[in-house]
Coordinates of C-alpha atoms in Angstrom, one line a residue:
X1 CA 84.5 68.6 -34.6
X2 CA 87.5 70.2 -32.5
X3 CA 89.7 69.5 -35.8
X4 CA 87.3 71.2 -38.0
X5 CA 87.0 74.1 -35.5
X6 CA 90.8 74.4 -35.6
X7 CA 90.9 74.3 -39.5
X8 CA 88.1 77.0 -39.5
X9 CA 90.0 79.3 -37.1
X10 CA 93.1 78.8 -39.2
X11 CA 91.5 79.7 -42.4
X12 CA 90.0 82.9 -40.7
X13 CA 93.4 83.8 -39.4
X14 CA 95.0 83.5 -42.8
X15 CA 92.0 85.4 -44.5
X16 CA 92.8 88.2 -42.0
X17 CA 96.4 88.2 -42.8
X18 CA 95.8 88.2 -46.6
X19 CA 93.4 91.3 -46.3
X20 CA 96.3 93.1 -44.6
X21 CA 99.3 92.8 -46.9
X22 CA 101.1 95.6 -45.4
X23 CA 101.1 94.1 -41.9
X24 CA 103.4 91.4 -40.9
X25 CA 102.7 89.0 -38.0
X26 CA 105.1 86.7 -36.2
X27 CA 104.5 83.2 -35.7
X28 CA 103.7 84.0 -32.1
X29 CA 101.0 86.5 -32.8
X30 CA 99.1 84.0 -35.2
X31 CA 99.5 81.4 -32.4
X32 CA 97.8 83.9 -30.0
X33 CA 94.9 84.6 -32.4
X34 CA 94.3 80.8 -32.6
X35 CA 94.3 80.4 -28.8
X36 CA 92.0 83.3 -28.3
X37 CA 89.8 82.1 -30.8
X38 CA 89.7 78.6 -29.0
X39 CA 89.1 80.5 -25.6
X40 CA 85.9 82.3 -27.2
X41 CA 84.7 78.9 -28.6
X42 CA 85.3 77.3 -25.2
X43 CA 83.5 80.2 -23.4
X44 CA 80.3 79.9 -25.8
X45 CA 80.3 76.1 -25.4
X46 CA 80.7 76.0 -21.7
X47 CA 78.2 78.7 -20.8
X48 CA 75.8 78.2 -23.8
X49 CA 75.7 81.9 -24.5
X50 CA 74.5 81.2 -28.0
X51 CA 71.6 78.9 -26.9
X52 CA 68.4 80.7 -26.5
X53 CA 66.1 79.8 -23.5
X54 CA 63.1 81.6 -21.7
X55 CA 62.2 79.1 -18.9
X56 CA 64.7 77.4 -16.3
X57 CA 64.0 75.5 -13.2
X58 CA 66.8 75.3 -10.6
X59 CA 67.2 72.8 -7.8
X60 CA 70.3 73.3 -5.6
X61 CA 72.0 74.9 -2.5
X62 CA 72.4 78.5 -1.5
X63 CA 75.4 79.4 0.8
X64 CA 75.4 82.6 2.8
X65 CA 76.9 84.0 6.0
X66 CA 75.6 82.5 9.2
X67 CA 74.4 84.6 12.2
X68 CA 75.1 83.3 15.8
X69 CA 77.2 80.4 14.9
X70 CA 80.7 80.5 16.3
X71 CA 83.2 81.5 13.6
X72 CA 85.8 79.0 15.0
X73 CA 83.9 76.5 12.8
X74 CA 84.1 78.4 9.7
X75 CA 80.3 77.6 8.9
X76 CA 78.1 79.1 6.4
X77 CA 74.4 78.8 6.4
X78 CA 72.9 76.4 3.9
X79 CA 69.6 76.7 2.4
X80 CA 68.2 74.1 0.0
X81 CA 66.6 75.8 -3.0
X82 CA 64.0 75.2 -5.7
X83 CA 63.2 78.1 -8.2
X84 CA 61.7 79.0 -11.6
X85 CA 62.9 81.8 -13.6
X86 CA 61.1 83.2 -16.9
X87 CA 62.3 85.7 -19.2
X88 CA 59.5 88.4 -19.8
X89 CA 61.9 90.1 -22.3
X90 CA 65.5 89.7 -23.3
X91 CA 66.7 91.9 -20.5
X92 CA 64.0 91.3 -17.9
X93 CA 63.1 88.0 -16.0
X94 CA 61.0 87.2 -13.1
X95 CA 62.0 84.4 -10.5
X96 CA 60.2 82.7 -7.6
X97 CA 62.4 80.6 -5.2
X98 CA 61.5 78.4 -2.1
X99 CA 64.4 77.8 0.2
X100 CA 64.4 75.7 3.5
X101 CA 66.8 74.4 6.2
X102 CA 66.6 73.0 9.5
X103 CA 68.2 70.6 12.2
X104 CA 67.3 68.8 15.3
X105 CA 68.2 69.9 18.8
X106 CA 67.8 67.5 21.8
X107 CA 66.8 70.5 23.9
X108 CA 64.4 72.2 21.3
X109 CA 63.4 69.6 19.1
X110 CA 63.3 70.6 15.2
X111 CA 64.4 74.0 14.3
X112 CA 63.8 75.3 10.7
X113 CA 63.0 77.9 8.3
X114 CA 61.2 78.3 5.0
X115 CA 61.7 81.0 2.7
X116 CA 59.6 82.3 -0.3
X117 CA 61.8 84.5 -2.4
X118 CA 60.6 86.7 -5.6
X119 CA 63.1 88.5 -7.9
X120 CA 62.8 90.9 -10.7
X121 CA 66.0 90.8 -12.6
X122 CA 67.3 93.3 -15.2
X123 CA 70.3 91.6 -17.3
X124 CA 71.7 95.1 -18.1
X125 CA 74.0 94.2 -20.8
X126 CA 71.9 91.4 -22.5
X127 CA 70.4 93.3 -25.3
X128 CA 73.8 94.9 -26.3
X129 CA 75.3 91.3 -26.3
X130 CA 72.5 90.0 -28.4
X131 CA 73.0 92.8 -30.9
X132 CA 76.5 92.2 -31.3
X133 CA 76.1 88.5 -31.8
X134 CA 77.7 87.5 -28.5
X135 CA 74.7 86.0 -26.8
X136 CA 71.2 84.8 -27.3
X137 CA 68.3 85.4 -25.3
X138 CA 69.1 83.3 -22.1
X139 CA 70.2 83.3 -18.4
X140 CA 74.0 83.6 -18.5
X141 CA 74.7 87.4 -17.7
X142 CA 75.1 90.1 -15.1
X143 CA 72.1 91.6 -13.6
X144 CA 70.6 94.0 -11.1
X145 CA 67.5 92.6 -9.1
X146 CA 64.8 93.8 -6.9
X147 CA 64.3 91.1 -4.2
X148 CA 61.6 90.4 -1.8
X149 CA 61.5 87.5 0.8
X150 CA 59.1 86.1 3.4
X151 CA 60.4 84.0 6.2
X152 CA 58.5 81.3 8.3
X153 CA 60.4 79.9 11.4
X154 CA 59.8 77.0 13.7
X155 CA 62.0 78.7 16.3
X156 CA 63.5 82.1 16.6
X157 CA 66.8 82.3 14.7
X158 CA 69.1 84.6 13.0
X159 CA 66.5 85.0 9.9
X160 CA 64.2 88.0 9.7
X161 CA 60.5 87.9 8.9
X162 CA 60.6 90.1 5.9
X163 CA 63.5 91.1 3.7
X164 CA 63.6 93.4 0.7
X165 CA 66.5 94.8 -1.2
X166 CA 68.6 95.4 -4.4
X167 CA 71.3 92.8 -5.6
X168 CA 74.0 92.8 -8.2
X169 CA 74.8 89.4 -9.5
X170 CA 76.5 87.1 -12.0
X171 CA 74.6 84.1 -13.1
X172 CA 76.1 81.5 -15.3
X173 CA 74.6 78.3 -16.8
X174 CA 77.1 75.7 -17.9
X175 CA 76.8 72.2 -19.5
X176 CA 73.3 71.0 -20.0
X177 CA 72.3 71.2 -16.4
X178 CA 74.3 73.4 -14.4
X179 CA 74.0 77.0 -13.0
X180 CA 76.0 79.0 -10.6
X181 CA 75.0 82.2 -9.3
X182 CA 77.0 85.0 -7.2
X183 CA 75.3 87.9 -5.7
X184 CA 75.9 90.9 -3.1
X185 CA 73.2 93.2 -2.1
X186 CA 71.9 95.9 0.3
X187 CA 68.5 94.8 2.2
X188 CA 65.9 96.1 4.6
X189 CA 65.1 93.5 7.3
X190 CA 62.0 93.3 9.3
X191 CA 62.3 91.0 12.4
X192 CA 59.5 89.1 14.3
X193 CA 57.9 90.7 17.4
X194 CA 58.7 89.1 20.8
X195 CA 56.4 86.5 22.0
X196 CA 58.0 84.3 24.4
X197 CA 60.4 85.0 27.2
X198 CA 63.2 83.0 25.6
X199 CA 62.8 85.3 22.5
X200 CA 63.2 88.3 24.8
X201 CA 66.4 87.0 26.3
X202 CA 68.0 85.9 22.9
X203 CA 66.1 88.1 20.5
X204 CA 67.3 91.0 18.2
X205 CA 67.9 94.4 19.3
X206 CA 66.1 96.1 16.5
X207 CA 62.8 95.1 14.8
X208 CA 63.7 97.1 11.7
X209 CA 67.3 96.9 10.4
X210 CA 69.5 97.0 7.2
X211 CA 71.9 94.5 5.9
X212 CA 74.9 94.1 3.3
X213 CA 75.4 90.6 2.5
X214 CA 76.7 88.1 -0.1
X215 CA 75.4 84.8 -1.3
X216 CA 76.3 81.8 -3.7
X217 CA 73.9 79.5 -5.2
X218 CA 75.1 76.2 -7.1
X219 CA 72.1 74.5 -8.9
X220 CA 71.0 71.9 -11.4
X221 CA 69.1 73.7 -14.0
X222 CA 66.5 72.2 -16.4
X223 CA 64.7 74.4 -19.1
X224 CA 63.6 74.6 -22.7
X225 CA 67.0 74.8 -24.3
X226 CA 68.3 72.4 -26.8
X227 CA 70.5 69.8 -25.2
X228 CA 73.9 69.1 -26.4
X229 CA 74.8 65.5 -27.0
X230 CA 78.3 65.9 -25.5
X231 CA 79.3 68.3 -22.6
X232 CA 82.7 70.0 -22.9
X233 CA 83.5 68.8 -19.4
X234 CA 87.3 69.4 -19.6
X235 CA 86.7 73.1 -20.8
X236 CA 84.9 73.8 -17.4
X237 CA 87.2 71.5 -14.9
X238 CA 90.6 71.8 -16.9
X239 CA 91.0 68.1 -16.3
X240 CA 93.5 67.6 -19.0
X241 CA 95.9 70.4 -17.8
X242 CA 98.9 70.0 -15.7
X243 CA 98.6 72.4 -12.8
X244 CA 101.9 72.3 -10.6
X245 CA 100.8 75.3 -8.3
X246 CA 98.0 77.8 -7.6
X247 CA 97.1 80.8 -5.4
X248 CA 93.6 80.6 -4.0
X249 CA 91.4 83.5 -3.0
X250 CA 87.9 82.7 -1.1
X251 CA 84.9 84.5 -2.5
X252 CA 84.1 86.7 0.6
X253 CA 81.4 85.7 2.9
X254 CA 79.7 88.9 4.1
X255 CA 76.7 89.7 6.5
X256 CA 76.9 93.2 8.0
X257 CA 74.1 94.9 10.1
X258 CA 73.6 96.5 13.5
X259 CA 72.3 93.3 14.9
X260 CA 74.2 90.6 13.4
X261 CA 77.6 90.8 11.5
X262 CA 79.9 87.9 10.2
X263 CA 82.8 88.2 7.7
X264 CA 84.9 85.5 6.4
X265 CA 88.0 86.1 4.2
X266 CA 90.4 83.4 3.0
X267 CA 93.6 82.9 0.9
X268 CA 96.0 80.1 0.2
X269 CA 98.9 78.6 -1.8
X270 CA 99.0 75.1 -3.0
X271 CA 102.1 73.2 -4.6
X272 CA 102.2 69.9 -6.2
X273 CA 105.1 67.6 -5.4
X274 CA 106.5 66.9 -8.7
X275 CA 104.2 64.8 -10.9
X276 CA 102.9 62.7 -7.6
X277 CA 99.3 62.8 -6.5
X278 CA 100.7 64.7 -3.3
X279 CA 100.5 68.5 -2.7
X280 CA 101.3 70.9 0.1
X281 CA 98.5 73.3 1.0
X282 CA 98.9 76.4 3.3
X283 CA 95.8 78.6 4.0
X284 CA 94.7 81.6 6.2
X285 CA 91.3 82.5 7.2
X286 CA 90.1 85.6 9.1
X287 CA 86.6 85.3 10.6
X288 CA 84.6 87.9 12.6
X289 CA 81.2 87.5 14.2
X290 CA 79.1 89.7 16.3
X291 CA 75.5 89.9 17.5
X292 CA 73.2 91.9 20.0
X293 CA 71.6 89.7 22.7
X294 CA 69.7 90.3 25.9
X295 CA 71.0 89.2 29.4
X296 CA 69.1 86.7 31.1
X297 CA 69.1 88.5 34.5
X298 CA 68.5 92.0 34.0
X299 CA 67.5 91.9 30.3
X300 CA 70.1 94.6 29.4
X301 CA 71.6 94.4 25.9
X302 CA 74.9 93.3 25.1
X303 CA 77.2 92.6 22.2
X304 CA 79.1 89.5 21.7
X305 CA 82.2 89.9 19.5
X306 CA 84.3 87.0 18.3
X307 CA 87.3 87.1 15.9
X308 CA 89.6 84.3 14.9
X309 CA 92.8 83.9 12.7
X310 CA 93.3 80.5 11.5
X311 CA 96.4 79.3 9.6
X312 CA 97.1 75.6 8.6
X313 CA 99.3 73.6 6.6
X314 CA 98.2 70.1 4.9
X315 CA 99.6 67.6 2.9
X316 CA 97.0 66.5 0.5
X317 CA 96.9 63.1 -1.3
X318 CA 94.5 62.8 -4.3
X319 CA 94.0 59.3 -4.0
X320 CA 92.1 58.6 -7.1
X321 CA 94.2 60.8 -9.5
X322 CA 96.4 58.0 -10.9
X323 CA 93.2 55.9 -11.7
X324 CA 91.6 58.8 -13.4
X325 CA 94.7 59.6 -15.6
X326 CA 94.8 55.8 -16.6
X327 CA 91.4 56.1 -17.8
X328 CA 91.5 59.2 -19.4
X329 CA 89.3 61.0 -17.2
X330 CA 91.5 63.5 -15.6
X331 CA 94.9 65.0 -15.7
X332 CA 97.9 65.5 -13.3
X333 CA 96.6 68.5 -11.4
X334 CA 95.3 69.8 -8.1
X335 CA 91.8 68.5 -8.4
X336 CA 89.8 65.5 -6.9
X337 CA 89.0 63.7 -3.6
X338 CA 91.9 64.1 -1.0
X339 CA 93.0 63.1 2.4
X340 CA 96.1 63.8 4.4
X341 CA 97.9 65.0 7.7
X342 CA 96.7 68.6 8.9
X343 CA 98.2 71.1 11.3
X344 CA 96.9 74.5 12.4
X345 CA 97.3 77.4 14.7
X346 CA 94.4 79.5 15.9
X347 CA 94.2 82.7 17.6
X348 CA 90.9 83.4 19.1
X349 CA 89.4 86.4 20.9
X350 CA 85.8 87.0 22.3
X351 CA 83.9 89.5 24.5
X352 CA 82.2 86.5 26.5
X353 CA 79.5 84.7 24.7
X354 CA 81.8 82.1 23.5
X355 CA 84.2 82.2 26.3
X356 CA 84.6 78.5 26.7
X357 CA 86.8 78.4 23.5
X358 CA 90.5 78.3 23.8
X359 CA 92.2 81.6 23.0
X360 CA 95.0 79.7 21.3
X361 CA 95.1 76.3 19.5
X362 CA 98.0 74.4 18.1
X363 CA 96.6 71.2 16.7
X364 CA 97.6 68.2 14.6
X365 CA 95.2 66.1 12.9
X366 CA 93.8 65.0 9.5
X367 CA 92.1 66.7 6.7
X368 CA 89.6 65.3 4.0
X369 CA 87.7 66.8 1.1
X370 CA 87.1 67.5 -2.6
X371 CA 88.7 70.3 -4.7
X372 CA 88.0 71.0 -8.3
X373 CA 89.3 73.8 -11.0
X374 CA 86.4 75.5 -12.4
X375 CA 86.3 77.6 -15.8
X376 CA 89.5 79.6 -16.3
X377 CA 90.3 80.9 -12.9
X378 CA 87.8 79.5 -10.6
X379 CA 87.8 76.7 -8.1
X380 CA 85.6 75.0 -5.4
X381 CA 87.1 73.4 -2.2
X382 CA 84.7 71.5 0.1
X383 CA 87.0 70.3 2.9
X384 CA 87.0 69.4 6.5
X385 CA 89.6 68.9 9.1
X386 CA 89.9 67.5 12.8
X387 CA 92.8 68.8 15.0
X388 CA 93.8 68.0 18.7
X389 CA 95.4 70.7 20.6
X390 CA 98.9 69.9 22.0
X391 CA 99.4 73.1 23.9
X392 CA 99.3 72.5 27.8
X393 CA 96.9 74.1 30.3
X394 CA 94.0 74.7 27.9
X395 CA 90.6 75.2 29.5
X396 CA 88.6 73.7 26.3
X397 CA 88.4 70.2 25.3
X398 CA 91.4 70.4 22.9
X399 CA 89.4 69.3 19.7
X400 CA 88.9 71.8 16.7
X401 CA 86.6 70.8 13.9
X402 CA 86.6 72.8 10.8
X403 CA 84.4 72.5 7.7
X404 CA 84.2 75.0 4.8
X405 CA 82.6 75.2 1.6
X406 CA 84.6 77.6 -0.4
X407 CA 84.3 79.2 -4.1
X408 CA 86.9 81.4 -5.2
X409 CA 89.5 82.5 -7.8
X410 CA 92.8 80.8 -8.5
X411 CA 95.9 82.1 -10.1

């Protein structure tokens, strides 16, 4: 099929050349035409823009900025999501999602949250793309959405009671059963009333508030589309390409309001050591976190602010790479499972709520994780690290744990 597609593309180019006798094209210009045509074909095959569908069920995970959590750990809140989206018109859809997360605390027992979410989406360029033959009626597109959410909680947390707002988003379906959704929005928040003394101590300052935030959702998708017998996996993961180095820019994690704010930004550079499965990875992250809380003794309001600048260097060993190359399942690049030594230097400051943290940390330890190239210029990096402080006279325990789930752009 790929050979046939290449021949057809070559015939189209030759036809275009013969139709323009007065124009002369160089070999490189003809090659550029073929490459561009191949990229268009790849895009259509990967995101299935020409495959119509009206119904889609999504099961996956949503990543968003955390609230009270210490930014030293680089954590994001994680919500498991089950949703359904239906096209009412080619440019309009209605979606219903149920999200949940939770955890167990020895002091408080089970803490969790359940969310019901409803969205009305306008895929504002869908009609034009359909008219130009660039897309069918489906769910791969850019959209504006009106969002409404209701929260139920087993214990007070950073989540509101009601949330409404407007989002701008980019949803792409890929393969037979993949979907990814990036969104940023402005929301009105309605928090719960105070019922217990502990809620009064640690509760929010305002019942009503506004918020600017981002979110990312990665899902398995099921619907009424025609399944392809073979999925162009290497068009998404660039598994056959040799990648010797890349710059990486983290998709920003943002949550800004008068009650709670959390911002995480990151960038890095990774260089492969020759054709070996080893690489050197250097990254920098900036995290900021603030929230309003009530003092336990006099119930006065205080703001806790924490900021962190973390730099680290790693040696990554992609330990299954050679095996995958031998089996024809991957290329010599910067993708796969990895482990290796890790060193970091952290500067941390706080107004007091997390004052038990070390203000400086120079640690050595190890890293582990999974990295994969996505699409043309995307990547996902799920990585953790453990480092142990070697600086003397530190007041903390000297151990720093980091775990991040990062989506971003690579160059």
